[in-house]
C-alpha positions as a Markdown table, in Angstrom:
| # | Residue | x | y | z |
|---|---|---|---|---|
| 1 | Met | -29.3 | 40.3 | -15.5 |
| 2 | Leu | -30.8 | 36.8 | -14.7 |
| 3 | Pro | -34.3 | 36.7 | -16.5 |
| 4 | Met | -37.2 | 36.9 | -13.5 |
| 5 | Pro | -37.7 | 33.3 | -12.7 |
| 6 | Arg | -41.8 | 32.3 | -13.5 |
| 7 | Pro | -43.7 | 31.5 | -11.7 |
| 8 | Arg | -42.3 | 33.5 | -9.0 |
| 9 | Phe | -42.8 | 32.8 | -5.3 |
| 10 | Pro | -45.1 | 35.1 | -3.4 |
| 11 | Tyr | -43.3 | 38.1 | -2.0 |
| 12 | Ala | -40.2 | 36.9 | -3.3 |
| 13 | Gln | -38.3 | 40.1 | -4.1 |
| 14 | Arg | -34.9 | 40.1 | -6.4 |
| 15 | Gln | -32.1 | 43.2 | -6.1 |
| 16 | Val | -29.0 | 43.5 | -8.1 |
| 17 | Thr | -26.5 | 45.4 | -6.6 |
| 18 | Arg | -23.9 | 47.6 | -8.4 |
| 19 | His | -21.7 | 44.9 | -8.4 |
| 20 | Gly | -24.4 | 42.9 | -10.7 |
| 21 | Lys | -24.3 | 40.4 | -7.9 |
| 22 | Thr | -28.3 | 39.4 | -7.7 |
| 23 | Leu | -29.9 | 39.0 | -4.1 |
| 24 | Trp | -33.2 | 37.5 | -3.2 |
| 25 | Tyr | -35.0 | 39.3 | -0.2 |
| 26 | Phe | -38.5 | 37.9 | 1.1 |
| 27 | Arg | -41.1 | 40.9 | 2.1 |
| 28 | Arg | -45.1 | 40.7 | 2.7 |
| 29 | Gly | -46.6 | 44.0 | 2.2 |
| 30 | Lys | -44.5 | 46.9 | 4.0 |
| 31 | Gly | -43.2 | 44.3 | 6.4 |
| 32 | Pro | -39.6 | 43.5 | 7.3 |
| 33 | Arg | -37.4 | 42.1 | 4.8 |
| 34 | Phe | -35.6 | 38.4 | 5.4 |
| 35 | Pro | -32.6 | 37.5 | 3.0 |
| 36 | Leu | -33.0 | 34.5 | 1.3 |
| 37 | Gly | -29.6 | 34.3 | -0.6 |
| 38 | Ala | -28.2 | 34.4 | -4.0 |
| 39 | Leu | -29.5 | 30.9 | -5.5 |
| 40 | Tyr | -33.2 | 31.4 | -6.5 |
| 41 | Gly | -34.7 | 27.8 | -5.9 |
| 42 | Ser | -31.6 | 26.4 | -3.9 |
| 43 | Pro | -32.1 | 24.6 | -0.4 |
| 44 | Glu | -30.6 | 27.6 | 1.3 |
| 45 | Phe | -33.4 | 29.7 | -0.4 |
| 46 | Met | -36.2 | 27.2 | 0.6 |
| 47 | Lys | -35.4 | 27.0 | 3.8 |
| 48 | Ala | -35.1 | 30.7 | 4.4 |
| 49 | Tyr | -38.2 | 31.1 | 2.3 |
| 50 | Glu | -40.5 | 28.8 | 4.8 |
| 51 | Ala | -38.9 | 30.4 | 7.7 |
| 52 | Ala | -39.9 | 34.0 | 6.3 |
| 53 | Leu | -43.6 | 32.6 | 5.8 |
| 54 | Gly | -43.7 | 32.1 | 9.4 |
| 55 | Gly | -42.4 | 35.6 | 10.4 |
| 56 | Glu | -38.8 | 34.0 | 11.3 |
| 57 | Arg | -35.6 | 34.9 | 10.4 |
| 58 | Leu | -32.7 | 32.6 | 10.0 |
| 59 | Pro | -29.2 | 33.2 | 10.8 |
| 60 | Pro | -27.2 | 33.8 | 7.5 |
| 61 | Ser | -26.1 | 30.8 | 5.9 |
| 62 | Pro | -22.6 | 30.4 | 5.8 |
| 63 | Lys | -20.6 | 31.1 | 2.6 |
| 64 | Ala | -19.6 | 28.2 | 0.5 |
| 65 | Ser | -16.3 | 27.5 | 1.3 |
| 66 | Gln | -13.7 | 29.2 | -0.9 |
| 67 | Ala | -12.0 | 26.3 | -3.6 |
| 68 | Thr | -15.3 | 24.0 | -3.7 |
| 69 | Leu | -17.8 | 22.9 | -6.2 |
| 70 | Lys | -20.8 | 25.4 | -4.9 |
| 71 | Trp | -18.1 | 28.3 | -4.5 |
| 72 | Leu | -17.3 | 27.8 | -8.2 |
| 73 | Val | -20.8 | 27.8 | -9.0 |
| 74 | Glu | -21.7 | 31.0 | -7.2 |
| 75 | Arg | -18.8 | 32.6 | -8.9 |
| 76 | Tyr | -20.0 | 31.2 | -12.3 |
| 77 | Leu | -23.3 | 32.5 | -11.8 |
| 78 | Asp | -22.5 | 35.8 | -11.3 |
| 79 | Ser | -19.9 | 35.9 | -14.5 |
| 80 | Ala | -20.1 | 37.7 | -17.8 |
| 81 | Ala | -20.0 | 34.4 | -19.7 |
| 82 | Phe | -23.0 | 33.2 | -18.0 |
| 83 | Leu | -25.1 | 36.6 | -17.5 |
| 84 | Thr | -24.4 | 37.0 | -21.4 |
| 85 | Leu | -26.2 | 33.8 | -22.3 |
| 86 | Ala | -30.1 | 33.5 | -23.6 |
| 87 | Ala | -32.4 | 33.4 | -20.9 |
| 88 | Ser | -32.9 | 29.7 | -21.7 |
| 89 | Thr | -29.8 | 28.6 | -21.7 |
| 90 | Gln | -29.4 | 30.1 | -18.1 |
| 91 | Arg | -31.6 | 28.5 | -16.5 |
| 92 | Met | -31.2 | 25.4 | -18.3 |
| 93 | Arg | -27.5 | 25.5 | -16.7 |
| 94 | Lys | -28.3 | 26.4 | -13.8 |
| 95 | Asn | -30.7 | 23.9 | -12.9 |
| 96 | Ile | -27.8 | 21.7 | -13.8 |
| 97 | Leu | -25.5 | 22.8 | -11.8 |
| 98 | Leu | -27.8 | 23.6 | -8.7 |
| 99 | Ala | -28.6 | 19.6 | -9.1 |
| 100 | Ala | -24.7 | 19.1 | -9.0 |
| 101 | Cys | -24.3 | 21.1 | -6.2 |
| 102 | Arg | -26.7 | 19.3 | -4.2 |
| 103 | Ser | -24.8 | 16.0 | -4.4 |
| 104 | Gly | -21.3 | 17.3 | -4.4 |
| 105 | Gly | -21.3 | 20.7 | -3.8 |
| 106 | Asp | -18.7 | 20.8 | -0.6 |
| 107 | Leu | -16.4 | 19.1 | -3.1 |
| 108 | Lys | -13.0 | 20.5 | -3.3 |
| 109 | Ile | -12.1 | 21.7 | -6.6 |
| 110 | Ser | -9.1 | 19.9 | -6.8 |
| 111 | Glu | -11.4 | 16.8 | -6.0 |
| 112 | Ile | -13.1 | 16.9 | -8.8 |
| 113 | Thr | -11.4 | 14.5 | -11.0 |
| 114 | Arg | -12.2 | 12.5 | -14.0 |
| 115 | Asn | -13.3 | 9.9 | -12.2 |
| 116 | Ile | -16.0 | 11.7 | -10.0 |
| 117 | Ile | -17.0 | 13.1 | -13.3 |
| 118 | Ala | -17.5 | 10.0 | -14.8 |
| 119 | Ala | -19.4 | 8.5 | -11.8 |
| 120 | Gly | -21.7 | 11.2 | -12.4 |
| 121 | Arg | -22.0 | 10.2 | -16.2 |
| 122 | Asp | -23.0 | 6.8 | -15.2 |
| 123 | Arg | -25.2 | 8.0 | -12.6 |
| 124 | Arg | -27.6 | 9.2 | -15.1 |
| 125 | Ala | -26.9 | 6.2 | -17.5 |
| 126 | Ser | -30.7 | 5.4 | -17.7 |
| 127 | Thr | -31.3 | 8.7 | -19.1 |
| 128 | Pro | -28.9 | 9.6 | -21.3 |
| 129 | Phe | -29.9 | 12.9 | -22.6 |
| 130 | Ala | -29.7 | 14.2 | -18.9 |
| 131 | Ala | -26.0 | 12.6 | -18.8 |
| 132 | Ile | -24.5 | 14.3 | -22.0 |
| 133 | Asn | -26.3 | 17.9 | -20.6 |
| 134 | Phe | -24.7 | 17.1 | -17.2 |
| 135 | Met | -21.1 | 16.9 | -19.2 |
| 136 | Lys | -21.7 | 19.6 | -21.4 |
| 137 | Val | -22.6 | 21.8 | -18.5 |
| 138 | Met | -20.1 | 20.9 | -16.2 |
| 139 | Asn | -17.5 | 21.4 | -19.3 |
| 140 | Tyr | -18.8 | 25.1 | -19.9 |
| 141 | Leu | -18.4 | 25.9 | -16.2 |
| 142 | Phe | -14.4 | 24.3 | -16.0 |
| 143 | Val | -13.5 | 25.7 | -19.1 |
| 144 | Trp | -14.8 | 29.3 | -17.9 |
| 145 | Ala | -12.8 | 28.2 | -14.4 |
| 146 | Val | -9.6 | 27.7 | -15.9 |
| 147 | Asp | -9.5 | 30.7 | -18.0 |
| 148 | Ala | -10.8 | 32.7 | -15.0 |
| 149 | Gly | -7.8 | 31.4 | -12.9 |
| 150 | Leu | -10.2 | 29.3 | -10.7 |
| 151 | Ala | -9.1 | 25.7 | -11.6 |
| 152 | Thr | -5.6 | 24.7 | -12.8 |
| 153 | Glu | -7.4 | 21.9 | -14.9 |
| 154 | Asn | -10.6 | 20.7 | -16.8 |
| 155 | Pro | -11.6 | 17.2 | -15.5 |
| 156 | Leu | -14.1 | 16.9 | -18.4 |
| 157 | Val | -11.0 | 16.4 | -21.0 |
| 158 | Gly | -10.9 | 12.9 | -22.2 |
| 159 | Val | -14.2 | 11.5 | -20.3 |
| 160 | Lys | -16.4 | 10.0 | -23.3 |
| 161 | Arg | -19.9 | 11.1 | -23.5 |
| 162 | Pro | -22.8 | 8.6 | -23.8 |
| 163 | Lys | -24.4 | 8.2 | -27.0 |
| 164 | Ala | -28.3 | 8.7 | -27.1 |
| 165 | Arg | -29.7 | 7.7 | -30.7 |
| 166 | Thr | -33.1 | 9.7 | -31.2 |
| 167 | Arg | -34.1 | 11.5 | -34.5 |
| 168 | Gly | -35.2 | 14.3 | -32.4 |
| 169 | His | -38.0 | 16.3 | -33.1 |
| 170 | Lys | -40.6 | 14.9 | -35.8 |
| 171 | Pro | -40.3 | 16.7 | -39.4 |
| 172 | Trp | -43.5 | 18.0 | -40.8 |
| 173 | Thr | -44.6 | 16.2 | -43.9 |
| 174 | Ile | -46.6 | 17.8 | -47.0 |
| 175 | Glu | -49.3 | 16.0 | -45.7 |
| 176 | Asp | -49.4 | 17.3 | -42.1 |
| 177 | Leu | -49.0 | 20.7 | -43.6 |
| 178 | Asn | -52.2 | 20.4 | -46.0 |
| 179 | Arg | -54.3 | 19.2 | -42.8 |
| 180 | Tyr | -53.2 | 21.9 | -40.6 |
| 181 | Cys | -53.9 | 24.3 | -43.3 |
| 182 | Asp | -57.5 | 23.0 | -44.2 |
| 183 | Arg | -58.3 | 23.2 | -40.3 |
| 184 | His | -56.5 | 26.6 | -39.9 |
| 185 | Pro | -57.0 | 28.6 | -43.3 |
| 186 | Val | -55.9 | 31.6 | -44.3 |
| 187 | Gly | -56.3 | 35.0 | -41.9 |
| 188 | Thr | -56.6 | 32.6 | -38.7 |
| 189 | Lys | -53.7 | 33.1 | -36.3 |
| 190 | Ala | -53.0 | 29.7 | -36.2 |
| 191 | His | -52.3 | 29.9 | -40.1 |
| 192 | Leu | -49.8 | 33.0 | -39.1 |
| 193 | Ala | -48.1 | 30.7 | -36.5 |
| 194 | Val | -47.4 | 27.9 | -39.7 |
| 195 | Ser | -46.7 | 30.4 | -42.0 |
| 196 | Leu | -43.9 | 32.2 | -39.8 |
| 197 | Phe | -42.4 | 28.9 | -38.8 |
| 198 | Leu | -42.0 | 27.5 | -42.2 |
| 199 | Phe | -41.0 | 30.7 | -44.4 |
| 200 | Thr | -38.8 | 32.1 | -41.4 |
| 201 | Gly | -37.3 | 28.8 | -39.9 |
| 202 | Val | -37.0 | 30.5 | -36.6 |
| 203 | Arg | -37.4 | 29.1 | -33.3 |
| 204 | Arg | -40.4 | 29.1 | -31.1 |
| 205 | Gly | -38.5 | 31.6 | -28.7 |
| 206 | Asp | -38.0 | 33.9 | -31.7 |
| 207 | Val | -41.3 | 33.7 | -33.3 |
| 208 | Ile | -43.3 | 35.1 | -30.1 |
| 209 | His | -40.8 | 38.5 | -30.9 |
| 210 | Leu | -41.1 | 38.9 | -34.5 |
| 211 | Gly | -43.0 | 42.1 | -35.5 |
| 212 | Arg | -43.6 | 44.6 | -38.2 |
| 213 | Gln | -40.8 | 46.7 | -36.5 |
| 214 | His | -38.0 | 44.1 | -37.7 |
| 215 | Val | -39.4 | 44.5 | -41.7 |
| 216 | Arg | -36.9 | 46.2 | -44.0 |
| 217 | Asn | -38.4 | 46.4 | -47.6 |
| 218 | Gly | -39.9 | 43.0 | -47.5 |
| 219 | Val | -36.9 | 41.4 | -45.7 |
| 220 | Ile | -37.4 | 40.7 | -41.9 |
| 221 | Glu | -34.1 | 41.6 | -39.8 |
| 222 | Tyr | -33.8 | 39.9 | -36.7 |
| 223 | Gln | -30.9 | 38.7 | -34.2 |
| 224 | Ala | -31.8 | 35.1 | -33.0 |
| 225 | Asn | -31.8 | 34.6 | -29.0 |
| 226 | Lys | -30.4 | 31.8 | -29.3 |
| 227 | Asn | -26.9 | 32.8 | -30.4 |
| 228 | Asp | -27.1 | 36.2 | -31.3 |
| 229 | Ala | -26.9 | 35.1 | -35.3 |
| 230 | Pro | -28.4 | 37.8 | -37.8 |
| 231 | Leu | -31.1 | 36.7 | -39.9 |
| 232 | Phe | -32.4 | 38.1 | -43.2 |
| 233 | Leu | -35.1 | 36.4 | -43.9 |
| 234 | Ala | -37.5 | 37.4 | -47.3 |
| 235 | Ile | -41.4 | 37.4 | -46.8 |
| 236 | Pro | -42.5 | 35.3 | -49.7 |
| 237 | Ala | -46.2 | 35.9 | -51.2 |
| 238 | Pro | -48.0 | 33.2 | -48.8 |
| 239 | Leu | -46.1 | 34.5 | -45.7 |
| 240 | Ala | -47.4 | 38.3 | -46.4 |
| 241 | Leu | -50.8 | 37.2 | -47.7 |
| 242 | Ser | -50.9 | 35.4 | -44.0 |
| 243 | Ile | -49.9 | 38.8 | -41.9 |
| 244 | Glu | -52.0 | 40.9 | -43.9 |
| 245 | Leu | -55.3 | 38.5 | -43.4 |
| 246 | Ala | -54.9 | 37.7 | -39.5 |
| 247 | Thr | -55.0 | 40.2 | -36.6 |
| 248 | Thr | -51.6 | 40.7 | -35.3 |
| 249 | Gly | -50.5 | 43.1 | -32.5 |
| 250 | Asp | -49.0 | 46.2 | -33.1 |
| 251 | Leu | -45.3 | 45.3 | -32.6 |
| 252 | Ile | -45.7 | 41.6 | -32.4 |
| 253 | Phe | -47.3 | 39.5 | -35.0 |
| 254 | Leu | -48.5 | 36.6 | -33.0 |
| 255 | Thr | -50.6 | 37.6 | -29.7 |
| 256 | Thr | -52.3 | 36.0 | -27.6 |
| 257 | Glu | -56.6 | 35.9 | -28.0 |
| 258 | Trp | -56.4 | 39.1 | -25.5 |
| 259 | Gly | -54.1 | 40.6 | -27.9 |
| 260 | Asn | -51.3 | 40.3 | -25.4 |
| 261 | Pro | -47.7 | 39.3 | -26.1 |
| 262 | Phe | -47.1 | 35.4 | -25.3 |
| 263 | Lys | -45.3 | 35.9 | -22.0 |
| 264 | Ser | -42.5 | 32.7 | -23.3 |
| 265 | Ala | -41.8 | 30.3 | -25.4 |
| 266 | Ala | -43.4 | 27.5 | -23.5 |
| 267 | Ser | -46.6 | 29.1 | -23.4 |
| 268 | Phe | -46.3 | 29.8 | -27.1 |
| 269 | Gly | -46.0 | 26.1 | -27.4 |
| 270 | Asn | -48.8 | 24.8 | -25.7 |
| 271 | Trp | -50.8 | 27.0 | -28.2 |
| 272 | Phe | -49.4 | 26.0 | -30.9 |
| 273 | Arg | -49.3 | 22.4 | -29.7 |
| 274 | Asp | -53.5 | 22.5 | -29.1 |
| 275 | Arg | -53.7 | 24.0 | -32.5 |
| 276 | Cys | -52.1 | 20.7 | -33.7 |
| 277 | Lys | -54.5 | 18.7 | -32.2 |
| 278 | Glu | -57.2 | 20.5 | -33.5 |
| 279 | Ala | -55.7 | 19.8 | -37.0 |
| 280 | Gly | -55.0 | 16.0 | -36.0 |
| 281 | Val | -51.6 | 16.5 | -36.6 |
| 282 | Asp | -48.8 | 14.6 | -34.3 |
| 283 | Val | -46.0 | 17.2 | -34.5 |
| 284 | Arg | -44.6 | 20.5 | -32.8 |
| 285 | Ala | -42.7 | 23.4 | -34.0 |
| 286 | His | -39.8 | 22.5 | -34.2 |
| 287 | Gly | -40.6 | 19.6 | -36.8 |
| 288 | Leu | -41.5 | 22.8 | -39.1 |
| 289 | Arg | -38.2 | 23.8 | -39.1 |
| 290 | Lys | -36.8 | 20.2 | -40.6 |
| 291 | Leu | -39.8 | 20.2 | -42.9 |
| 292 | Ala | -38.1 | 23.4 | -44.4 |
| 293 | Ala | -34.5 | 22.5 | -44.4 |
| 294 | Thr | -35.1 | 19.3 | -45.9 |
| 295 | Ile | -37.3 | 21.6 | -48.8 |
| 296 | Ile | -34.0 | 23.5 | -49.4 |
| 297 | Ala | -31.9 | 21.0 | -49.3 |
| 298 | Asp | -33.8 | 18.9 | -52.1 |
| 299 | Asn | -33.6 | 21.5 | -54.1 |
| 300 | Glu | -30.1 | 22.2 | -54.4 |
| 301 | Gly | -29.8 | 24.7 | -51.0 |
| 302 | Ser | -26.4 | 24.8 | -50.2 |
| 303 | Glu | -25.1 | 24.2 | -46.6 |
| 304 | Lys | -24.2 | 27.8 | -46.6 |
| 305 | Gln | -27.6 | 29.0 | -47.5 |
| 306 | Leu | -29.0 | 26.5 | -44.8 |
| 307 | Glu | -26.4 | 28.3 | -42.4 |
| 308 | Ala | -27.7 | 31.8 | -43.3 |
| 309 | Phe | -31.7 | 30.9 | -43.4 |
| 310 | Phe | -31.9 | 29.1 | -40.4 |
| 311 | Gly | -28.5 | 31.1 | -38.3 |
| 312 | Trp | -26.4 | 27.8 | -37.7 |
| 313 | Arg | -22.8 | 28.8 | -36.8 |
| 314 | Ser | -21.5 | 25.1 | -37.9 |
| 315 | Gly | -21.8 | 22.9 | -40.7 |
| 316 | Arg | -22.7 | 20.3 | -38.7 |
| 317 | Gln | -26.4 | 20.9 | -38.7 |
| 318 | Ser | -26.4 | 21.7 | -42.1 |
| 319 | Ala | -24.6 | 19.0 | -43.5 |
| 320 | Ile | -27.3 | 16.7 | -42.3 |
| 321 | Tyr | -29.9 | 17.8 | -44.5 |
| 322 | Thr | -27.6 | 18.3 | -48.0 |
| 323 | Lys | -26.1 | 14.8 | -47.3 |
| 324 | Thr | -29.7 | 13.1 | -46.8 |
| 325 | Ala | -30.8 | 15.1 | -50.1 |
| 326 | Asp | -27.2 | 14.2 | -51.7 |
| 327 | Ala | -28.0 | 10.2 | -50.4 |
| 328 | Arg | -31.8 | 10.3 | -52.1 |
| 329 | Lys | -30.6 | 11.7 | -55.1 |
| 330 | Leu | -27.7 | 9.1 | -55.5 |
| 331 | Ala | -29.9 | 6.0 | -54.6 |
| 332 | Gln | -32.3 | 7.0 | -56.9 |
| 333 | Ser | -29.6 | 7.2 | -59.9 |
| 334 | Ala | -27.7 | 4.1 | -58.4 |
| 335 | Ala | -31.5 | 2.5 | -58.8 |
| 336 | Leu | -32.1 | 3.6 | -62.7 |
| 337 | Lys | -28.4 | 1.9 | -63.2 |
| 338 | Leu | -29.6 | -1.3 | -61.9 |
| 339 | Ile | -33.0 | -1.3 | -63.7 |
| 340 | Gly | -31.4 | -0.5 | -67.0 |
| 341 | Asn | -28.4 | -2.6 | -67.1 |
| 342 | Thr | -29.9 | -5.9 | -65.3 |
| 343 | Asp | -29.9 | -8.2 | -68.3 |
| 344 | Ala | -32.1 | -11.0 | -67.0 |
| 345 | Pro | -34.8 | -12.6 | -69.8 |
| 346 | Asn | -36.6 | -14.4 | -67.4 |
| 347 | Leu | -37.0 | -12.0 | -64.8 |
| 348 | Val | -38.3 | -9.5 | -67.3 |
| 349 | Ser | -40.7 | -12.3 | -68.8 |
| 350 | Gly | -41.8 | -13.4 | -65.3 |
| 351 | Leu | -42.5 | -9.8 | -64.2 |
| 352 | Gly | -44.6 | -9.4 | -67.6 |
| 353 | Ala | -46.7 | -12.7 | -67.0 |
| 354 | Ala | -46.9 | -11.5 | -63.1 |
| 355 | Ala | -48.7 | -8.2 | -64.6 |
| 356 | Lys | -51.2 | -10.0 | -66.5 |
């Protein structure tokens, strides 16, 4: 089932049919119900919603012609392949697909060729991450469509994705961590937040759900929302102390100042960002995962250990940290070889003179 969009338009009501299809209606109080369509936020939805605000009912929108991109997207959004995704993933894919339908929804599936996909990629050339996400989501759509027998081939095959050079979220440093904890000492909710992030390595979408019900014999047992990976996270003494001294909820460790669960990962992220600003550190929650991964890798942590701790499904992510740790150690050992084997008396004496 699709998550309830937030913020939701006033008077918009959702209904899920016995076949699992989501439909939207407008109803003010006990007044009449006006159909708004199946795709929340789509242009057709907005037209029907604006008309309903004025008490008018638009004639039913014609169904998307079969074998068009819009028709294919509607089928995909009702499929098990889509509905079993994490809520955040559903929102991201749906937004990209609706945007694609606004510009090319009437295209026949057979007309969507490699050239069409490449043109869509190139229109997003100034925002390479948008281009990459567009191609990823369209690929998910057509992989599903081919498997479901709704398309004969995947036009994404062979189309190159653009490269976007970035180092991603800025990792925390030990100095950042010390500065943050000086401002938010043990016993505060802000300290508990940073302790949970560092010692469990979970994402912000998971940290807001962790609670005492997940603890078994000193281990947090939890299933990651993003990829359903099972997590078994030991609670070290610093985290146990932070949990014990902080004010927590009955079933959730981290709550709002009113004692309620955070409504979303985004709302929690805003709260945590403010705590970082108070401490004078220019970093965000995800950077703590990078710090934790770096510490583990620098202390002989294997790729398998990293994958189990963070719930990574492949070795690609863990290899980034083990490779960096190995490179650091190799570079340092190479420097020692250079220092110990540079037989240049004038160089050495020159350094000695400079030191004086």
